[in-house]
XYZ file of C-alpha atoms in Angstrom:
687
model
C -11.348 14.771 44.648
C -10.157 18.042 46.106
C -11.594 19.692 43.029
C -15.027 18.429 44.054
C -14.659 20.066 47.457
C -13.641 23.312 45.765
C -16.731 23.030 43.540
C -18.987 24.396 46.291
C -16.753 27.360 47.186
C -18.825 29.935 45.310
C -22.085 28.424 46.575
C -20.913 28.735 50.192
C -19.919 32.375 49.694
C -23.255 33.189 48.097
C -25.067 31.530 50.998
C -23.136 33.642 53.532
C -24.145 36.788 51.671
C -27.793 35.758 51.652
C -27.729 35.082 55.387
C -26.227 38.516 56.059
C -28.865 40.244 53.892
C -31.740 38.305 55.403
C -33.403 37.568 52.069
C -35.333 34.425 52.973
C -36.490 33.462 49.481
C -33.040 33.831 48.029
C -31.684 31.976 51.041
C -33.976 29.041 50.322
C -32.944 29.049 46.659
C -29.314 29.154 47.694
C -29.799 26.184 50.043
C -31.466 24.198 47.254
C -28.683 25.082 44.874
C -26.073 24.089 47.435
C -27.747 20.703 47.967
C -27.920 20.165 44.207
C -24.225 21.010 43.910
C -23.402 18.497 46.646
C -25.338 15.794 44.797
C -23.629 16.556 41.471
C -20.247 16.632 43.195
C -21.021 13.141 44.662
C -20.711 14.332 48.249
C -22.938 12.735 50.897
C -24.269 14.920 53.746
C -26.134 13.665 56.822
C -27.247 15.329 60.102
C -28.581 13.622 63.212
C -29.179 14.426 66.867
C -27.752 12.984 70.058
C -30.921 10.899 70.514
C -30.269 9.110 67.150
C -32.916 10.940 65.146
C -32.101 11.648 61.470
C -32.693 15.362 60.869
C -31.409 15.860 57.315
C -29.622 13.980 54.503
C -29.177 14.874 50.842
C -30.350 12.713 47.949
C -26.862 11.427 47.086
C -26.516 10.088 50.651
C -29.526 7.793 50.189
C -28.581 6.865 46.591
C -25.061 5.938 47.647
C -26.445 3.487 50.226
C -29.302 2.285 47.946
C -31.896 3.338 50.541
C -35.209 5.207 50.224
C -35.303 8.818 51.392
C -37.598 7.882 54.282
C -35.150 5.340 55.734
C -34.764 5.414 59.501
C -31.555 5.922 61.459
C -31.499 2.201 62.322
C -31.875 1.193 58.650
C -28.975 3.443 57.752
C -26.812 1.891 60.473
C -27.687 -1.621 59.265
C -26.789 -0.807 55.659
C -23.455 0.681 56.719
C -22.634 -2.586 58.538
C -23.435 -4.515 55.333
C -21.378 -2.543 52.807
C -18.285 -1.434 54.735
C -15.345 -3.611 55.819
C -15.898 -5.065 59.289
C -12.381 -4.260 60.486
C -12.837 -0.618 59.465
C -16.132 -0.421 61.345
C -14.533 -1.857 64.493
C -11.698 0.681 64.309
C -14.206 3.467 63.581
C -16.261 2.577 66.643
C -13.186 2.747 68.892
C -11.957 6.090 67.548
C -15.461 7.587 67.353
C -16.088 6.717 71.026
C -12.838 8.395 72.069
C -13.715 11.494 70.035
C -17.161 11.810 71.602
C -15.549 11.697 75.023
C -13.122 14.467 74.033
C -15.219 17.645 74.388
C -12.409 19.874 73.110
C -12.408 18.531 69.543
C -15.370 19.437 67.346
C -14.409 17.419 64.241
C -13.555 13.801 63.503
C -12.065 12.351 60.261
C -12.090 8.684 59.257
C -11.549 6.579 56.113
C -13.632 3.508 55.216
C -13.397 0.731 52.626
C -16.271 -0.977 50.901
C -16.633 -3.628 48.182
C -18.362 -2.596 44.928
C -18.467 -5.090 42.008
C -15.241 -6.851 43.080
C -13.479 -3.493 43.490
C -12.468 -1.833 46.756
C -13.535 1.784 47.178
C -12.182 4.221 49.764
C -14.437 6.842 51.385
C -13.448 9.708 53.682
C -15.957 11.034 56.239
C -15.682 14.245 58.287
C -18.010 14.454 61.327
C -18.559 17.708 63.215
C -20.734 18.445 66.232
C -22.515 21.471 67.588
C -23.297 21.560 71.293
C -25.927 23.936 72.663
C -27.982 24.003 75.853
C -30.660 21.621 74.596
C -28.873 18.971 72.591
C -25.836 17.987 70.516
C -26.186 17.877 66.722
C -23.845 15.909 64.421
C -23.100 16.538 60.747
C -21.226 14.091 58.484
C -19.769 14.865 55.040
C -18.495 11.891 52.990
C -16.845 11.565 49.558
C -14.975 9.008 47.456
C -11.142 9.099 47.699
C -10.341 5.872 45.750
C -8.328 7.656 43.045
C -6.337 9.496 45.693
C -5.518 6.232 47.469
C -4.421 4.471 44.248
C -1.924 7.171 43.243
C 1.804 6.638 43.757
C 3.166 7.511 47.185
C 4.759 10.797 46.217
C 1.663 11.815 44.255
C -0.504 10.989 47.271
C 1.612 13.177 49.516
C 1.341 15.994 47.007
C -2.433 15.617 46.875
C -2.692 15.659 50.676
C -0.549 18.775 50.844
C -2.682 20.431 48.183
C -5.876 19.605 50.084
C -4.493 21.199 53.225
C -3.577 24.323 51.295
C -7.018 24.383 49.653
C -8.589 24.262 53.101
C -6.446 27.207 54.144
C -7.481 28.970 50.938
C -11.176 28.372 51.631
C -10.863 29.710 55.179
C -9.087 32.800 53.941
C -11.736 33.460 51.287
C -14.501 33.104 53.879
C -12.652 35.536 56.110
C -12.468 38.018 53.246
C -16.198 37.860 52.559
C -17.590 37.610 56.101
C -15.198 39.534 58.278
C -14.123 42.210 55.757
C -10.464 41.836 56.699
C -7.682 43.552 54.875
C -7.824 42.299 51.276
C -4.152 42.750 50.396
C -2.899 40.963 53.507
C -5.098 37.917 52.849
C -4.196 37.763 49.176
C -0.555 37.563 50.159
C -1.366 34.762 52.605
C -3.305 32.884 49.907
C -0.435 33.185 47.463
C 2.066 32.041 50.108
C -0.028 28.961 50.900
C -0.314 28.051 47.222
C 3.424 28.471 46.625
C 4.089 26.251 49.656
C 2.226 23.414 47.919
C 3.734 24.149 44.459
C 0.334 25.352 43.262
C -0.257 28.622 41.417
C -3.299 30.739 40.636
C -4.608 31.590 37.167
C -7.596 33.377 35.668
C -8.870 33.678 32.091
C -11.032 36.487 30.740
C -12.292 34.821 27.577
C -13.737 37.817 25.652
C -10.442 39.686 26.045
C -8.343 36.610 25.258
C -6.060 37.306 28.231
C -4.771 34.904 30.866
C -3.344 35.992 34.221
C -0.835 33.578 35.797
C 0.678 34.150 39.212
C 3.780 32.044 38.710
C 6.966 34.127 38.607
C 9.118 31.288 37.150
C 6.812 30.756 34.150
C 8.198 32.979 31.404
C 6.242 33.331 28.154
C 7.358 35.525 25.268
C 5.466 38.667 24.168
C 3.737 39.062 27.512
C 1.287 41.962 27.696
C 2.315 42.887 31.237
C 4.223 41.315 34.096
C 1.718 38.483 34.682
C -0.856 38.780 31.873
C -0.401 36.763 28.656
C -2.163 36.287 25.348
C -4.001 32.999 24.975
C -2.254 32.252 21.656
C 1.188 32.406 23.291
C 0.102 29.953 25.951
C -1.216 27.593 23.256
C 2.227 27.635 21.589
C 3.739 26.143 24.747
C 1.217 23.279 25.053
C 1.920 19.864 23.541
C 0.095 19.564 20.167
C -1.763 16.435 21.310
C -3.136 18.279 24.362
C -4.215 21.515 22.676
C -7.635 20.105 21.799
C -8.384 19.666 25.506
C -8.736 23.439 25.927
C -9.837 24.593 22.462
C -12.580 27.176 22.730
C -15.176 25.411 20.630
C -14.842 22.239 22.708
C -14.503 24.076 26.010
C -17.896 25.693 25.602
C -19.541 22.316 24.978
C -17.895 20.825 28.043
C -18.518 23.659 30.473
C -22.080 24.573 29.556
C -23.299 21.893 31.941
C -20.547 22.190 34.556
C -19.163 25.007 36.673
C -15.908 23.213 37.531
C -13.296 21.264 35.598
C -9.893 19.585 35.814
C -7.520 18.951 32.908
C -3.966 17.603 32.606
C -1.659 19.181 29.999
C 1.946 18.857 28.862
C 3.629 22.291 28.718
C 7.117 23.260 27.567
C 7.284 26.421 29.657
C 11.041 27.054 29.637
C 12.202 25.427 26.390
C 13.804 22.406 28.128
C 11.021 19.937 27.375
C 7.426 19.128 28.198
C 6.272 18.663 31.788
C 2.848 17.581 33.031
C 0.627 20.168 34.785
C -2.848 19.769 36.234
C -5.218 22.729 35.838
C -8.266 22.988 38.098
C -10.776 25.763 37.747
C -14.339 26.948 37.981
C -16.666 29.224 36.042
C -16.866 32.651 37.703
C -19.031 34.530 35.222
C -21.280 33.731 32.273
C -22.705 36.026 29.618
C -26.419 36.531 29.103
C -26.536 33.714 26.499
C -24.987 31.285 28.996
C -21.516 31.288 27.432
C -18.491 31.483 29.723
C -16.811 34.842 30.125
C -14.514 34.353 33.105
C -12.655 31.307 34.506
C -10.269 31.046 37.448
C -8.465 28.339 39.411
C -5.125 26.846 40.379
C -2.560 24.600 38.672
C 0.342 22.463 39.850
C 3.264 20.518 38.417
C 2.485 16.766 38.373
C 5.520 15.611 36.366
C 6.914 13.502 39.225
C 3.570 11.763 39.676
C 3.311 11.052 35.941
C 6.878 9.740 35.833
C 6.163 7.467 38.783
C 2.956 6.193 37.172
C 4.799 5.486 33.909
C 7.578 3.620 35.741
C 5.019 1.533 37.611
C 3.155 0.685 34.402
C 6.393 -0.336 32.681
C 7.348 -2.499 35.644
C 3.909 -4.117 35.655
C 4.195 -4.858 31.918
C 7.651 -6.347 32.446
C 6.419 -8.588 35.262
C 3.390 -9.671 33.243
C 5.584 -10.585 30.289
C 7.957 -12.524 32.536
C 4.998 -14.338 34.119
C 3.488 -15.111 30.693
C 6.800 -16.499 29.464
C 7.234 -18.618 32.571
C 3.714 -20.048 32.278
C 4.258 -20.798 28.593
C 7.512 -22.632 29.310
C 6.069 -24.830 32.038
C 2.799 -25.566 30.214
C 4.873 -26.916 27.305
C 7.061 -28.885 29.710
C 4.007 -30.707 31.070
C 3.372 -32.579 27.850
C 7.046 -32.940 26.962
C 7.714 -34.714 30.277
C 4.614 -36.923 30.310
C 5.226 -38.462 26.868
C 8.636 -40.122 27.576
C 7.554 -40.852 31.158
C 4.569 -42.787 29.758
C 6.896 -45.035 27.769
C 9.262 -45.517 30.733
C 6.465 -46.512 33.133
C 4.684 -48.706 30.602
C 7.701 -50.681 29.415
C 9.033 -50.995 32.962
C 5.756 -52.665 33.870
C 5.990 -55.006 30.893
C 9.651 -55.734 31.629
C 8.745 -57.111 35.054
C 6.455 -59.691 33.391
C 8.888 -60.747 30.612
C 11.353 -63.611 31.050
C 12.910 -63.860 27.590
C 16.294 -62.138 27.544
C 15.944 -60.868 23.984
C 12.593 -59.262 24.732
C 13.876 -57.761 27.996
C 16.855 -56.171 26.187
C 14.494 -54.663 23.597
C 12.332 -53.146 26.326
C 15.414 -51.876 28.172
C 16.532 -50.079 24.996
C 13.148 -48.362 24.762
C 13.282 -47.358 28.438
C 16.848 -46.086 28.060
C 15.978 -44.033 24.978
C 12.992 -42.375 26.643
C 14.974 -41.886 29.829
C 17.554 -39.909 27.826
C 14.758 -37.798 26.332
C 13.409 -37.086 29.806
C 16.855 -36.190 31.118
C 17.377 -33.818 28.191
C 14.139 -32.054 29.051
C 15.148 -31.714 32.692
C 18.577 -30.429 31.723
C 16.841 -27.910 29.484
C 14.954 -26.573 32.499
C 18.265 -26.130 34.284
C 19.577 -24.206 31.271
C 16.680 -21.762 31.608
C 17.649 -20.955 35.180
C 21.413 -20.778 34.684
C 23.103 -20.447 31.297
C 26.294 -18.788 32.500
C 28.649 -21.500 33.846
C 31.175 -22.805 31.330
C 30.992 -26.496 30.483
C 32.665 -28.909 28.068
C 31.007 -29.206 24.669
C 29.615 -32.685 23.902
C 30.349 -34.404 20.596
C 27.380 -36.615 19.713
C 27.141 -38.396 16.374
C 23.956 -37.115 14.713
C 22.307 -37.741 11.369
C 20.703 -34.317 10.808
C 18.152 -35.613 8.294
C 16.959 -38.216 10.772
C 16.971 -35.606 13.550
C 14.848 -33.203 11.474
C 12.300 -35.934 10.701
C 11.930 -36.641 14.414
C 11.372 -32.911 15.029
C 8.568 -32.980 12.482
C 6.877 -35.887 14.280
C 7.123 -34.154 17.655
C 6.097 -30.599 16.758
C 3.501 -31.237 14.044
C 1.108 -32.538 16.721
C 1.406 -29.251 18.625
C 0.135 -27.136 15.731
C -3.509 -26.058 15.770
C -5.387 -24.377 12.946
C -4.391 -23.911 9.279
C -0.605 -23.933 9.778
C 1.761 -26.329 7.992
C 5.055 -27.575 9.420
C 7.480 -28.061 6.507
C 10.788 -29.931 6.311
C 11.952 -30.491 2.740
C 15.635 -31.560 2.818
C 16.407 -34.605 0.623
C 17.520 -37.821 2.274
C 21.109 -37.661 3.577
C 22.686 -40.348 5.767
C 25.893 -38.446 6.616
C 26.537 -37.828 10.288
C 28.115 -34.893 12.117
C 29.526 -34.327 15.593
C 27.736 -31.761 17.758
C 26.124 -31.251 21.177
C 22.669 -32.741 20.547
C 21.305 -31.648 23.937
C 21.973 -27.990 23.234
C 20.639 -28.335 19.685
C 17.429 -29.874 21.083
C 16.945 -26.945 23.435
C 17.529 -24.364 20.699
C 15.079 -25.956 18.253
C 12.567 -26.512 21.048
C 12.541 -22.808 21.956
C 12.439 -21.547 18.355
C 9.779 -23.990 17.118
C 7.572 -23.449 20.184
C 7.807 -19.683 19.676
C 6.965 -20.037 15.986
C 3.933 -22.215 16.763
C 2.725 -19.775 19.424
C 2.857 -16.702 17.178
C 1.804 -18.223 13.828
C -1.941 -18.473 13.201
C -1.890 -19.169 9.455
C 0.553 -20.015 6.694
C 3.544 -22.204 7.479
C 6.545 -22.908 9.677
C 9.486 -24.285 7.727
C 12.897 -25.436 8.870
C 15.935 -26.841 7.082
C 19.712 -27.241 7.163
C 22.609 -27.103 4.728
C 26.334 -27.788 4.760
C 29.060 -25.384 3.636
C 32.788 -25.988 3.704
C 33.094 -25.342 7.419
C 29.615 -24.620 8.760
C 26.193 -26.101 9.349
C 23.505 -23.515 8.608
C 20.054 -24.052 10.133
C 17.040 -21.906 9.317
C 13.584 -21.626 10.909
C 11.048 -19.398 9.143
C 7.429 -18.645 10.008
C 4.620 -16.490 8.581
C 3.522 -15.291 12.020
C 3.163 -11.949 13.759
C 6.715 -10.750 13.219
C 8.575 -8.446 15.609
C 8.547 -4.632 15.714
C 11.848 -3.045 14.669
C 12.221 -1.116 17.936
C 12.188 -4.390 19.909
C 14.740 -6.329 17.869
C 17.840 -4.706 19.389
C 17.209 -6.028 22.917
C 15.485 -9.264 21.914
C 18.353 -11.580 22.892
C 19.100 -9.882 26.231
C 18.285 -11.460 29.604
C 15.217 -10.011 31.272
C 17.086 -9.272 34.463
C 19.960 -7.570 32.656
C 18.147 -5.282 30.212
C 15.845 -2.318 30.472
C 12.267 -2.354 29.281
C 9.716 -5.119 28.999
C 10.210 -6.179 25.345
C 12.590 -9.086 25.959
C 12.311 -12.822 25.371
C 14.070 -14.959 27.945
C 13.847 -18.027 25.675
C 15.758 -16.286 22.900
C 18.416 -15.166 25.358
C 18.871 -18.831 26.317
C 19.136 -19.737 22.603
C 21.894 -17.214 22.083
C 23.771 -18.448 25.151
C 23.543 -22.088 24.001
C 24.653 -21.265 20.447
C 27.570 -19.215 21.782
C 28.665 -22.278 23.766
C 28.565 -24.253 20.499
C 30.917 -21.608 18.994
C 28.166 -20.459 16.663
C 25.970 -17.444 16.082
C 22.259 -16.706 15.589
C 20.791 -14.045 13.284
C 17.282 -12.658 12.951
C 15.319 -11.269 10.026
C 11.787 -10.136 10.816
C 9.010 -7.828 9.660
C 5.969 -6.950 11.698
C 2.859 -8.661 10.321
C 4.873 -10.718 7.776
C 6.921 -13.213 9.747
C 10.275 -14.086 11.290
C 13.314 -16.033 10.152
C 16.145 -17.276 12.384
C 19.473 -18.395 10.913
C 21.905 -20.399 13.030
C 25.512 -21.141 12.092
C 27.699 -23.634 13.983
C 31.046 -25.205 13.048
C 30.834 -28.327 10.854
C 32.642 -31.443 12.126
C 32.030 -34.656 10.140
C 31.798 -38.023 11.896
C 34.168 -40.009 9.679
C 33.747 -43.245 11.686
C 29.965 -43.552 11.564
C 28.166 -43.464 8.236
C 25.173 -45.659 9.119
C 21.923 -44.857 7.369
C 19.157 -43.394 9.482
C 16.630 -45.788 10.947
C 13.082 -44.973 9.924
C 11.017 -44.697 13.127
C 7.830 -43.127 11.842
C 5.713 -46.214 12.340
C 4.719 -49.174 10.179
C 5.328 -49.100 6.444
C 2.430 -49.032 4.006
C 3.165 -52.640 2.923
C 3.081 -53.895 6.515
C -0.171 -52.038 7.158
C -1.670 -53.627 4.063
C -0.547 -57.091 5.179
C -2.116 -56.506 8.582
C -5.402 -55.531 7.018
C -5.555 -58.168 4.277
C -4.463 -61.266 6.161
C -7.771 -61.361 8.069
C -6.598 -61.731 11.701
C -8.238 -64.402 13.747
C -7.754 -62.385 16.924
C -9.927 -59.375 17.837
C -8.451 -56.111 16.598
C -7.452 -53.230 18.863
C -6.754 -49.972 17.058
C -4.103 -47.655 18.598
C -4.106 -44.078 17.233
C -0.741 -42.745 18.416
C 1.927 -40.671 16.632
C 4.700 -41.619 19.119
C 6.042 -45.014 18.070
C 7.229 -46.042 21.537
C 3.767 -45.524 23.005
C 2.283 -47.816 20.338
C 5.003 -50.458 20.812
C 4.307 -50.581 24.546
C 0.604 -51.326 23.976
C 1.380 -53.799 21.187
C 3.860 -55.712 23.370
C 1.388 -55.812 26.241
C -1.630 -57.003 24.189
C -0.358 -58.870 21.090
C -0.758 -62.327 22.658
C -4.543 -61.783 22.881
C -5.318 -59.165 20.229
C -4.224 -58.040 16.807
C -2.896 -54.555 17.608
C -2.768 -52.167 14.620
C -1.282 -48.691 14.468
C -2.629 -45.389 13.102
C -0.199 -42.457 13.051
C -2.874 -39.741 13.057
C -6.636 -39.243 13.376
C -7.354 -39.395 9.660
C -5.494 -42.686 9.312
C -7.362 -44.044 12.365
C -10.702 -43.478 10.600
C -9.474 -45.347 7.503
C -8.251 -48.348 9.542
C -11.460 -48.399 11.603
C -13.529 -48.760 8.431
C -11.276 -51.539 7.086
C -10.651 -53.635 10.234
C -13.740 -53.112 12.427
C -11.776 -53.120 15.737
C -13.352 -54.123 19.040
C -11.462 -51.519 21.048
C -9.748 -48.165 20.327
C -6.988 -46.322 22.185
C -6.969 -42.690 20.994
C -4.239 -40.079 21.496
C -5.318 -36.408 21.361
C -2.410 -34.370 20.009
C -1.683 -35.881 16.561
C -0.799 -34.377 13.180
C -3.281 -34.108 10.267
C -6.332 -34.715 12.520
C -6.477 -34.707 16.325
C -8.065 -37.404 18.485
C -11.199 -35.416 19.399
C -12.235 -34.940 15.760
C -11.287 -38.532 14.894
C -13.521 -39.786 17.742
C -16.468 -37.759 16.423
C -16.017 -39.333 12.967
C -15.711 -42.875 14.365
C -18.884 -42.378 16.440
C -20.733 -41.788 13.162
C -19.657 -45.313 12.153
C -20.159 -47.054 15.511
C -21.996 -46.007 18.677
C -20.816 -48.919 20.853
C -17.116 -49.615 20.312
C -15.127 -48.494 23.411
C -12.861 -45.507 22.651
C -10.354 -44.734 25.417
C -8.410 -41.469 25.339
C -4.751 -42.116 26.204
C -2.924 -38.785 26.311
C -0.131 -36.806 27.936
C -2.057 -33.584 27.375
C -3.289 -33.226 30.981
C -5.844 -30.402 30.895
C -9.032 -30.442 32.979
C -11.242 -29.222 30.157
C -10.048 -32.118 27.963
C -12.177 -34.702 29.785
C -15.345 -32.729 28.995
C -14.348 -32.257 25.329
C -13.536 -35.954 25.002
C -16.859 -37.008 26.543
C -18.807 -34.693 24.259
C -17.009 -36.148 21.244
C -18.052 -39.667 22.315
C -15.036 -41.069 24.161
C -15.834 -43.847 26.624
C -13.142 -43.011 29.196
C -9.759 -41.289 29.544
C -6.345 -42.398 30.823
C -3.517 -39.946 31.398
C 0.083 -40.868 30.530
C 2.083 -42.361 32.110
C -0.022 -45.513 32.592
C 0.784 -49.015 33.832
C -0.045 -52.408 32.346
C -2.433 -52.929 35.261
C -4.384 -49.802 34.306
C -4.473 -50.806 30.621
C -5.710 -54.328 31.368
C -8.248 -53.106 33.916
C -9.682 -50.620 31.424
C -10.018 -53.239 28.675
C -11.597 -55.686 31.138
C -14.043 -53.024 32.320
C -15.362 -52.124 28.889
C -14.864 -55.418 27.018
C -16.471 -57.456 29.844
C -14.175 -60.413 29.349
C -11.349 -62.045 31.316
C -7.832 -61.014 30.434
């Protein structure tokens, strides 16, 4: 912004000369040129009298306020009240009133804020007054200082200091031209002021290819004289990526339409490394064909400002990544918690209405199982916040084949798009001793990450036994990880530098370390990622029971359901979680024939074969989700009630479900009262 104020330096000097010479025509041309320069430099100028009469304002002043050039003083005041912050206007009024009462001060400076397209802009206004015998005249100059305000604190202080020195420089130059003071004395003062603000003067005579730099500490080789250097030697010191910013062929194209410029360059001036410098300059002379022949200006070291900006950007990226990871974790937790909670609430409701001891024990087992799942999830959240304290390792008896099948049921419904979840180990009923809670957390983190970063291909997982180890592997065909990020990937965010860390993976490593194991990573950017986990193998010699198949009804039982021709009305439940289906079946089987579909595609097949009178539809299911299944069923029947029953609590889901043809939606967990009320509402019969 200070560069824009310096833009009019030459115009002001020319105007002073014209006034001294008394050449009226040239004076008028100079005034027009000055006003044009102010407009191009985006500087608003306005003059008014003590009796509130607008005497002069440039075009940019009216354009900036979106007012016609014939706007009155009152219209201008009204527009200012509309666009600027009210608190700033109140403060301005107080300070402006005090200034007007102070007859000793002839200038007043204030900074405003205004809202433009959801962004806040800062403007600085300088008001001066001229008092003569007849009246008092006021002049206001205003320009945008948003970029100055948004700079880092140290950079802002440097900019303010530079502006003050530029003002001193302008005053000294005016003194030289108007008062004819001693040239050498003022040049020394100018140089001293520039050095005080760490700014230095330069000039470039293009036809001669020579650059003059008044910076004693800047030492270039093969200098022509004490402070005159060849342009080629300066180019050698500039970073290769920045050279094009000042190449002659491009410079001419840029500066043909502009008399001022500002450019930031990296320069290795002393052989110790590149530092950032900002060069500001203006065109002093042009040749007859309009090409530039002479440039001059100032430059300053902005390395500290650039370093601060880079640090701030890195910190912002780190915070954004931490926030993204946190949001991802808790969005996944929402569904994970609601699913077991649905079974707990539902079967608790049924339990209160059941008197038979055998049935009550069965329901208690279901509630206990889902309660353990819910507790494991909650304990997993605690692990995320504190993985350091030592604790005793649990020894649960686990059939890994059965455990892997359950993982497939849980995580296949989370996959969207053309991605396959693959588990291919052959059946194995042997059981091992390990901490199942920690294993759940590890697989949850790794599978969720794989699903998030895999858009096509597959996610496969497996296990194998060696003499003394269990080796797990999880492989995906996703985005992969850049090699420069792998080294710090398992470090805690708060304990490592940089923003390329994954807190979930750090938790995985901590959990596996507690299990006396290790985790290894093999990845390639754009190809995929493979994790290998090794933990000690301990066989459970006292428990060799075969795994219980819990993936729903067998094909023979489904066929018997369909072929026996039930006398009761059929309710179809599309639900991939067995406990959720069993709760509905237990609640309704005395009045309805309740049949089970494990996914959306299977639900369509059973709908065609059984013609149900009512449908409960889950959303997140493997093979085909509930939304698409509802659309297909609506092609077969327009009237059958279809109720969405889901733990996927997202606001936009209700709209998607309605558009697909769903009659209503219930969110897990639900109670038997809600289920019965919904059936009664849409079946119009007593229950």
